[in-house]
Tab-separated table of C-alpha atoms in Angstrom:
chain	number	residue	atom	x	y	z
A	1	UNK	CA	12.184	16.816	-4.877
A	2	UNK	CA	13.357	16.497	-1.289
A	3	UNK	CA	12.605	13.772	1.254
A	4	UNK	CA	9.707	15.651	2.818
A	5	UNK	CA	8.035	15.955	-0.635
A	6	UNK	CA	8.548	12.225	-1.084
A	7	UNK	CA	6.883	11.557	2.267
A	8	UNK	CA	3.894	13.685	1.274
A	9	UNK	CA	3.500	11.699	-1.956
A	10	UNK	CA	3.885	8.389	-0.126
A	11	UNK	CA	1.118	9.525	2.194
A	12	UNK	CA	-1.171	9.784	-0.799
A	13	UNK	CA	-0.642	6.096	-1.556
A	14	UNK	CA	1.120	7.092	-4.761
A	15	UNK	CA	2.290	3.990	-6.666
A	16	UNK	CA	4.597	5.979	-8.952
A	17	UNK	CA	6.560	7.356	-6.031
A	18	UNK	CA	6.887	3.863	-4.598
A	19	UNK	CA	8.476	2.813	-7.887
A	20	UNK	CA	10.716	5.853	-8.008
A	21	UNK	CA	12.114	5.176	-4.533
A	22	UNK	CA	12.611	1.519	-5.469
A	23	UNK	CA	14.658	2.346	-8.556
A	24	UNK	CA	16.627	5.164	-6.884
A	25	UNK	CA	18.141	3.084	-4.076
A	26	UNK	CA	17.964	-0.446	-5.518
A	27	UNK	CA	21.604	-0.851	-6.562
A	28	UNK	CA	22.920	0.653	-3.322
A	29	UNK	CA	20.679	-1.594	-1.254
A	30	UNK	CA	21.756	-4.729	-3.132
A	31	UNK	CA	25.421	-3.832	-2.448
A	32	UNK	CA	24.561	-3.128	1.206
A	33	UNK	CA	22.484	-6.318	1.530
A	34	UNK	CA	25.339	-8.475	0.213
A	35	UNK	CA	27.299	-7.577	3.357
A	36	UNK	CA	24.551	-9.180	5.421
A	37	UNK	CA	23.107	-11.973	3.325
A	38	UNK	CA	24.272	-14.556	0.819
A	39	UNK	CA	20.883	-14.838	-0.747
A	40	UNK	CA	20.007	-12.465	-3.589
A	41	UNK	CA	16.299	-13.316	-3.301
A	42	UNK	CA	16.332	-12.451	0.400
A	43	UNK	CA	17.977	-9.103	-0.336
A	44	UNK	CA	15.401	-8.110	-2.956
A	45	UNK	CA	12.555	-9.388	-0.807
A	46	UNK	CA	13.827	-7.421	2.197
A	47	UNK	CA	14.248	-4.296	0.085
A	48	UNK	CA	10.679	-4.541	-1.207
A	49	UNK	CA	9.322	-5.149	2.287
A	50	UNK	CA	11.326	-2.217	3.660
A	51	UNK	CA	9.803	0.158	1.098
A	52	UNK	CA	6.317	-1.191	1.747
A	53	UNK	CA	6.838	-0.801	5.513
A	54	UNK	CA	8.049	2.765	5.039
A	55	UNK	CA	4.959	3.634	3.000
A	56	UNK	CA	2.676	1.902	5.480
A	57	UNK	CA	4.161	3.871	8.379
A	58	UNK	CA	3.667	7.124	6.488
A	59	UNK	CA	0.096	6.323	5.380
A	60	UNK	CA	-1.023	5.194	8.815
A	61	UNK	CA	0.461	8.309	10.416
A	62	UNK	CA	3.120	6.430	12.423
A	63	UNK	CA	5.823	8.346	10.592
A	64	UNK	CA	5.415	12.009	9.727
A	65	UNK	CA	8.937	13.379	9.802
A	66	UNK	CA	12.384	11.834	9.595
A	67	UNK	CA	15.494	12.636	11.611
A	68	UNK	CA	17.627	11.096	8.877
A	69	UNK	CA	17.403	10.703	5.097
A	70	UNK	CA	14.792	8.399	3.553
A	71	UNK	CA	17.657	6.257	2.294
A	72	UNK	CA	19.175	5.770	5.784
A	73	UNK	CA	15.754	5.004	7.257
A	74	UNK	CA	14.934	2.556	4.475
A	75	UNK	CA	18.265	0.770	4.836
A	76	UNK	CA	17.746	0.591	8.614
A	77	UNK	CA	14.458	-1.244	8.109
A	78	UNK	CA	15.963	-3.438	5.375
A	79	UNK	CA	18.869	-4.337	7.645
A	80	UNK	CA	16.482	-5.501	10.362
A	81	UNK	CA	14.439	-7.581	7.907
A	82	UNK	CA	17.610	-9.202	6.536
A	83	UNK	CA	18.838	-10.016	10.063
A	84	UNK	CA	15.481	-11.654	10.743
A	85	UNK	CA	15.708	-13.658	7.516
A	86	UNK	CA	19.220	-14.797	8.459
A	87	UNK	CA	18.032	-15.741	11.920
A	88	UNK	CA	15.323	-17.930	10.395
A	89	UNK	CA	17.887	-19.564	8.148
A	90	UNK	CA	20.241	-20.009	11.146
A	91	UNK	CA	22.878	-18.035	9.287
A	92	UNK	CA	25.313	-15.671	10.896
A	93	UNK	CA	25.826	-12.157	9.625
A	94	UNK	CA	28.580	-11.979	7.031
A	95	UNK	CA	30.353	-8.787	8.009
A	96	UNK	CA	28.341	-6.885	10.570
A	97	UNK	CA	31.058	-4.255	11.055
A	98	UNK	CA	30.709	-3.102	7.452
A	99	UNK	CA	27.081	-2.187	8.016
A	100	UNK	CA	27.565	-0.378	11.318
A	101	UNK	CA	26.976	2.991	9.732
A	102	UNK	CA	23.312	2.056	9.345
A	103	UNK	CA	21.322	1.789	12.555
A	104	UNK	CA	18.905	-1.093	12.516
A	105	UNK	CA	15.244	-0.064	12.723
A	106	UNK	CA	13.049	-2.685	14.266
A	107	UNK	CA	9.676	-3.065	12.569
A	108	UNK	CA	6.899	-5.602	13.049
A	109	UNK	CA	7.379	-8.505	10.655
A	110	UNK	CA	4.032	-8.892	8.997
A	111	UNK	CA	2.322	-12.192	9.528
A	112	UNK	CA	0.259	-13.556	6.668
A	113	UNK	CA	-1.393	-16.068	8.957
A	114	UNK	CA	-5.038	-15.135	9.487
A	115	UNK	CA	-7.442	-16.292	12.170
A	116	UNK	CA	-10.666	-17.886	10.926
A	117	UNK	CA	-12.546	-14.655	11.671
A	118	UNK	CA	-9.979	-12.615	9.715
A	119	UNK	CA	-10.294	-15.025	6.773
A	120	UNK	CA	-14.045	-14.441	6.751
A	121	UNK	CA	-13.568	-10.680	6.915
A	122	UNK	CA	-11.169	-10.940	3.978
A	123	UNK	CA	-13.715	-12.875	1.916
A	124	UNK	CA	-16.574	-10.574	2.912
A	125	UNK	CA	-14.595	-7.414	2.225
A	126	UNK	CA	-13.976	-8.539	-1.366
A	127	UNK	CA	-17.723	-8.758	-1.917
A	128	UNK	CA	-18.428	-5.168	-0.882
A	129	UNK	CA	-19.090	-2.490	-3.493
A	130	UNK	CA	-16.377	-0.053	-4.541
A	131	UNK	CA	-17.820	2.834	-2.516
A	132	UNK	CA	-17.933	0.782	0.673
A	133	UNK	CA	-14.362	-0.378	0.199
A	134	UNK	CA	-13.245	3.203	-0.363
A	135	UNK	CA	-14.874	4.575	2.791
A	136	UNK	CA	-13.785	1.668	4.998
A	137	UNK	CA	-10.198	1.804	3.747
A	138	UNK	CA	-9.930	5.542	4.315
A	139	UNK	CA	-11.353	5.267	7.816
A	140	UNK	CA	-9.680	2.130	9.103
A	141	UNK	CA	-6.454	1.959	7.124
A	142	UNK	CA	-5.532	5.555	6.512
A	143	UNK	CA	-7.087	6.828	9.740
A	144	UNK	CA	-9.090	9.609	8.057
A	145	UNK	CA	-11.732	11.420	10.097
A	146	UNK	CA	-15.311	11.562	8.794
A	147	UNK	CA	-14.690	15.201	7.827
A	148	UNK	CA	-11.593	14.261	5.829
A	149	UNK	CA	-13.482	11.478	4.045
A	150	UNK	CA	-16.312	13.918	3.229
A	151	UNK	CA	-13.817	16.246	1.614
A	152	UNK	CA	-11.716	13.594	-0.123
A	153	UNK	CA	-14.611	11.690	-1.641
A	154	UNK	CA	-16.736	14.798	-2.106
A	155	UNK	CA	-19.679	13.587	-0.079
A	156	UNK	CA	-22.422	16.037	0.824
A	157	UNK	CA	-21.642	16.137	4.538
A	158	UNK	CA	-20.104	14.058	7.301
A	159	UNK	CA	-23.452	12.533	8.287
A	160	UNK	CA	-23.764	10.955	4.839
A	161	UNK	CA	-20.305	9.439	5.307
A	162	UNK	CA	-21.175	8.278	8.813
A	163	UNK	CA	-24.307	6.463	7.676
A	164	UNK	CA	-22.552	5.119	4.583
A	165	UNK	CA	-19.816	3.702	6.826
A	166	UNK	CA	-22.250	2.035	9.200
A	167	UNK	CA	-24.337	0.646	6.308
A	168	UNK	CA	-21.166	-0.826	4.823
A	169	UNK	CA	-20.043	-2.363	8.129
A	170	UNK	CA	-23.521	-3.821	8.614
A	171	UNK	CA	-23.426	-5.298	5.135
A	172	UNK	CA	-19.965	-6.733	5.757
A	173	UNK	CA	-21.167	-8.366	8.969
A	174	UNK	CA	-24.186	-9.815	7.132
A	175	UNK	CA	-21.959	-11.290	4.423
A	176	UNK	CA	-19.666	-12.783	7.073
A	177	UNK	CA	-22.657	-14.260	8.887
A	178	UNK	CA	-23.826	-15.898	5.662
A	179	UNK	CA	-20.385	-17.508	5.291
A	180	UNK	CA	-20.725	-19.464	8.510
B	1	UNK	CA	-13.151	2.635	21.060
B	2	UNK	CA	-11.995	0.100	18.544
B	3	UNK	CA	-13.458	-3.364	18.990
B	4	UNK	CA	-12.021	-6.723	17.982
B	5	UNK	CA	-13.932	-6.780	14.704
B	6	UNK	CA	-12.505	-3.403	13.727
B	7	UNK	CA	-8.979	-4.471	14.696
B	8	UNK	CA	-9.316	-7.571	12.519
B	9	UNK	CA	-10.704	-5.498	9.674
B	10	UNK	CA	-7.761	-3.122	9.918
B	11	UNK	CA	-5.326	-6.049	9.840
B	12	UNK	CA	-7.026	-7.567	6.787
B	13	UNK	CA	-6.923	-4.251	4.913
B	14	UNK	CA	-3.240	-3.711	5.789
B	15	UNK	CA	-2.444	-7.156	4.460
B	16	UNK	CA	-4.370	-6.454	1.253
B	17	UNK	CA	-2.518	-3.161	0.754
B	18	UNK	CA	0.822	-4.853	1.402
B	19	UNK	CA	0.084	-7.511	-1.188
B	20	UNK	CA	-0.896	-4.905	-3.778
B	21	UNK	CA	2.300	-2.943	-3.151
B	22	UNK	CA	4.383	-6.127	-3.210
B	23	UNK	CA	2.979	-7.112	-6.613
B	24	UNK	CA	3.765	-3.626	-7.955
B	25	UNK	CA	7.380	-3.846	-6.751
B	26	UNK	CA	7.856	-7.456	-7.876
B	27	UNK	CA	6.650	-6.565	-11.377
B	28	UNK	CA	9.024	-3.619	-11.417
B	29	UNK	CA	11.881	-5.849	-10.242
B	30	UNK	CA	11.067	-8.397	-12.972
B	31	UNK	CA	11.222	-5.710	-15.616
B	32	UNK	CA	14.580	-4.465	-14.262
B	33	UNK	CA	16.008	-7.998	-14.109
B	34	UNK	CA	14.811	-8.827	-17.643
B	35	UNK	CA	16.449	-5.664	-18.856
B	36	UNK	CA	19.742	-6.594	-17.195
B	37	UNK	CA	19.680	-10.101	-18.645
B	38	UNK	CA	19.250	-8.761	-22.125
B	39	UNK	CA	22.036	-6.202	-22.555
B	40	UNK	CA	21.333	-5.579	-26.261
B	41	UNK	CA	17.938	-4.119	-25.527
B	42	UNK	CA	18.989	-2.510	-22.262
B	43	UNK	CA	19.027	1.057	-23.488
B	44	UNK	CA	15.720	0.829	-25.320
B	45	UNK	CA	14.034	-0.945	-22.421
B	46	UNK	CA	15.488	1.524	-19.937
B	47	UNK	CA	14.048	4.478	-21.771
B	48	UNK	CA	10.658	2.765	-22.079
B	49	UNK	CA	10.605	1.913	-18.388
B	50	UNK	CA	11.641	5.412	-17.392
B	51	UNK	CA	9.108	7.150	-19.567
B	52	UNK	CA	6.181	4.871	-18.872
B	53	UNK	CA	6.817	4.117	-15.224
B	54	UNK	CA	7.342	7.666	-14.190
B	55	UNK	CA	5.014	9.472	-16.498
B	56	UNK	CA	3.992	12.559	-14.638
B	57	UNK	CA	7.331	12.887	-12.956
B	58	UNK	CA	9.176	14.299	-15.903
B	59	UNK	CA	10.713	16.944	-13.663
B	60	UNK	CA	13.037	14.239	-12.417
B	61	UNK	CA	14.224	13.540	-15.889
B	62	UNK	CA	14.185	17.098	-17.252
B	63	UNK	CA	12.229	16.208	-20.343
B	64	UNK	CA	9.020	17.586	-21.765
B	65	UNK	CA	6.169	15.227	-22.413
B	66	UNK	CA	3.703	15.402	-25.260
B	67	UNK	CA	0.178	16.573	-24.566
B	68	UNK	CA	-1.092	13.060	-25.191
B	69	UNK	CA	1.346	11.614	-22.627
B	70	UNK	CA	0.410	14.255	-20.090
B	71	UNK	CA	-3.279	13.482	-20.496
B	72	UNK	CA	-2.639	9.744	-20.050
B	73	UNK	CA	-0.413	10.303	-17.023
B	74	UNK	CA	-2.830	12.525	-15.168
B	75	UNK	CA	-6.224	11.239	-16.244
B	76	UNK	CA	-8.193	8.870	-14.066
B	77	UNK	CA	-11.950	8.325	-14.202
B	78	UNK	CA	-13.844	10.223	-11.537
B	79	UNK	CA	-15.520	7.817	-9.082
B	80	UNK	CA	-19.221	7.698	-8.304
B	81	UNK	CA	-19.618	9.710	-5.133
B	82	UNK	CA	-23.218	10.754	-5.655
B	83	UNK	CA	-25.158	7.540	-5.516
B	84	UNK	CA	-23.231	4.714	-3.873
B	85	UNK	CA	-25.281	1.517	-4.053
B	86	UNK	CA	-25.003	-0.609	-0.938
B	87	UNK	CA	-28.126	-2.687	-1.343
B	88	UNK	CA	-27.591	-6.238	-2.424
B	89	UNK	CA	-30.238	-6.972	-5.053
B	90	UNK	CA	-30.941	-5.093	-8.272
B	91	UNK	CA	-34.695	-5.059	-7.454
B	92	UNK	CA	-34.065	-2.838	-4.451
B	93	UNK	CA	-32.136	-0.217	-6.401
B	94	UNK	CA	-33.668	3.022	-7.681
B	95	UNK	CA	-33.262	4.006	-11.339
B	96	UNK	CA	-30.692	6.584	-10.318
B	97	UNK	CA	-28.677	3.998	-8.380
B	98	UNK	CA	-28.820	1.605	-11.343
B	99	UNK	CA	-27.473	4.242	-13.771
B	100	UNK	CA	-24.684	5.101	-11.363
B	101	UNK	CA	-23.934	1.411	-10.989
B	102	UNK	CA	-23.623	1.221	-14.783
B	103	UNK	CA	-21.169	4.117	-14.505
B	104	UNK	CA	-19.165	2.311	-11.820
B	105	UNK	CA	-19.137	-0.825	-13.955
B	106	UNK	CA	-17.827	1.159	-16.931
B	107	UNK	CA	-20.969	0.598	-18.991
B	108	UNK	CA	-20.806	4.204	-20.109
B	109	UNK	CA	-23.296	3.953	-23.000
B	110	UNK	CA	-25.964	2.645	-20.642
B	111	UNK	CA	-25.033	5.269	-18.041
B	112	UNK	CA	-25.289	8.082	-20.636
B	113	UNK	CA	-28.703	6.859	-21.769
B	114	UNK	CA	-29.872	6.704	-18.152
B	115	UNK	CA	-28.387	10.022	-17.005
B	116	UNK	CA	-30.135	11.815	-19.876
B	117	UNK	CA	-33.499	10.718	-18.447
B	118	UNK	CA	-32.651	11.811	-14.913
B	119	UNK	CA	-31.979	15.533	-15.101
B	120	UNK	CA	-34.296	17.802	-13.161
B	121	UNK	CA	-33.881	21.485	-12.296
B	122	UNK	CA	-32.440	20.552	-8.895
B	123	UNK	CA	-29.897	17.935	-9.902
B	124	UNK	CA	-29.059	19.193	-13.408
B	125	UNK	CA	-25.449	20.166	-12.772
B	126	UNK	CA	-24.608	17.030	-10.754
B	127	UNK	CA	-26.063	14.639	-13.328
B	128	UNK	CA	-24.590	16.559	-16.235
B	129	UNK	CA	-21.180	16.373	-14.594
B	130	UNK	CA	-21.433	12.576	-14.586
B	131	UNK	CA	-22.806	12.670	-18.137
B	132	UNK	CA	-19.633	14.532	-19.144
B	133	UNK	CA	-17.505	12.044	-17.199
B	134	UNK	CA	-19.180	9.141	-19.006
B	135	UNK	CA	-18.353	10.671	-22.402
B	136	UNK	CA	-14.812	11.402	-21.261
B	137	UNK	CA	-14.233	7.898	-19.898
B	138	UNK	CA	-15.355	6.340	-23.168
B	139	UNK	CA	-12.971	8.592	-25.084
B	140	UNK	CA	-15.440	11.122	-26.498
B	141	UNK	CA	-13.501	14.182	-25.317
B	142	UNK	CA	-15.265	16.749	-27.494
B	143	UNK	CA	-18.720	15.848	-26.213
B	144	UNK	CA	-17.429	15.806	-22.621
B	145	UNK	CA	-15.873	19.243	-23.031
B	146	UNK	CA	-19.062	20.692	-24.542
B	147	UNK	CA	-20.989	19.662	-21.420
B	148	UNK	CA	-18.259	20.717	-18.966
B	149	UNK	CA	-18.004	24.170	-20.557
B	150	UNK	CA	-21.722	24.714	-20.037
B	151	UNK	CA	-21.692	23.701	-16.386
B	152	UNK	CA	-21.786	26.558	-13.861
B	153	UNK	CA	-18.666	26.717	-11.691
B	154	UNK	CA	-20.116	28.844	-8.942
B	155	UNK	CA	-22.128	27.131	-6.235
B	156	UNK	CA	-21.219	23.815	-7.774
B	157	UNK	CA	-19.871	21.040	-5.590
B	158	UNK	CA	-17.896	19.704	-8.552
B	159	UNK	CA	-16.312	23.008	-9.559
B	160	UNK	CA	-12.735	21.797	-8.865
B	161	UNK	CA	-13.413	18.594	-10.752
B	162	UNK	CA	-14.886	20.536	-13.695
B	163	UNK	CA	-11.762	22.688	-13.918
B	164	UNK	CA	-9.463	19.685	-13.586
B	165	UNK	CA	-11.078	17.658	-16.352
B	166	UNK	CA	-11.478	20.699	-18.597
B	167	UNK	CA	-7.746	21.370	-18.175
B	168	UNK	CA	-6.886	17.780	-19.106
B	169	UNK	CA	-9.015	17.904	-22.263
B	170	UNK	CA	-7.555	21.296	-23.222
B	171	UNK	CA	-4.072	19.829	-22.839
B	172	UNK	CA	-5.003	16.891	-25.045
B	173	UNK	CA	-6.255	19.368	-27.642
B	174	UNK	CA	-3.059	21.473	-27.211
B	175	UNK	CA	-5.017	24.507	-25.957
B	176	UNK	CA	-2.451	25.233	-23.273
B	177	UNK	CA	-3.615	28.780	-22.430
B	178	UNK	CA	-7.113	27.548	-21.677
B	179	UNK	CA	-5.666	24.650	-19.687
B	180	UNK	CA	-3.539	27.008	-17.579
B	181	UNK	CA	-6.588	29.170	-16.904
B	182	UNK	CA	-8.604	26.192	-15.660
B	183	UNK	CA	-5.691	24.949	-13.538
B	184	UNK	CA	-5.265	28.432	-12.039
B	185	UNK	CA	-8.905	28.471	-10.996
B	186	UNK	CA	-8.444	25.110	-9.335
B	187	UNK	CA	-5.223	26.177	-7.593
B	188	UNK	CA	-6.702	29.491	-6.399
B	189	UNK	CA	-9.507	27.684	-4.631
B	190	UNK	CA	-6.796	25.798	-2.779
B	191	UNK	CA	-9.004	22.750	-2.661
B	192	UNK	CA	-7.767	19.341	-1.718
B	193	UNK	CA	-8.991	17.783	-4.954
B	194	UNK	CA	-5.955	17.558	-7.281
B	195	UNK	CA	-4.387	20.711	-5.819
B	196	UNK	CA	-0.813	19.388	-5.925
B	197	UNK	CA	-1.306	17.664	-9.255
B	198	UNK	CA	-2.656	20.915	-10.728
B	199	UNK	CA	0.495	22.764	-9.639
B	200	UNK	CA	2.685	20.032	-11.078
B	201	UNK	CA	0.742	19.843	-14.324
B	202	UNK	CA	0.882	23.621	-14.711
B	203	UNK	CA	4.669	23.483	-14.469
B	204	UNK	CA	4.761	20.809	-17.142
B	205	UNK	CA	2.869	22.889	-19.708
B	206	UNK	CA	4.562	26.197	-18.991
């Protein structure tokens, strides 16, 4: 299985492939991370976040092809995340020269802080039925068109999906309103 | 144009997906670390992790899986796409929506009882497909197969799904020729539903 096959499987939100990538490069990343950080927990955390970021970029269509290997790309993201972690800890990089072969790839560091409106959306979203969650996730997270959703979820036609989506959004807004 | 509500919704979903993926990787990391801390059981644990974690990816490990393992690796219940219930109270739901809700909630006995009362000339093959799925999900493979084998494949919106689930049951019953035939039909149609998995599964049983 080559890197482009792996990307196709990542695109499908495949949990098994996420695990396979994790196991394949884990030891190498730990050795690489030790050149940058003293903290084992930071290294593992950065590695996990790098894999998640890679999958997110593929799923959301921000990354379709790679100019380098998956491993190099992954380590580039991991390197950036570790630098950021060091910066927060006010630590200097241990031996930056040793990691020069990997170009740092800057990615947005995900903030878990939610606005009050986002907190309400989070609560409301949990209360939606499975079908609503499925349609909304495909449309807003994976960027599927109505036609693609029709085909993926085997709906009758795109109009059914369109009205299902608007019914679900309406319901979500009603739930949020009731939370106020 | 995306409005602020939609942007927030997108952000919330991304965060949810990240958390789910993080939990998956943390659990995997815990199992690897436990394994390393307990060298005596390392080899046994390693083989268990490899086989169970990557079931379905045996090509990586060059080993054949049993028919039971293949079924477990590839089987997942088919979702309710016919009658999604979005209304909030049970009183507002039609009988059909209630039976499909029972299906969604894994109350397969209730769903089977309900689906049997619903079939009309027009919806017969759709409802019977879900009847078969209910039997399959509760582990009654023979009954599910009986229904699936009677369902017409032409002019049927679930024809790919019928072939997929028939193939899985055939594999479980070690009828590999029949399974290959069903997978071939699915592959030939070149449909998005389980197309890649069908190719992969075919390789595994060849």
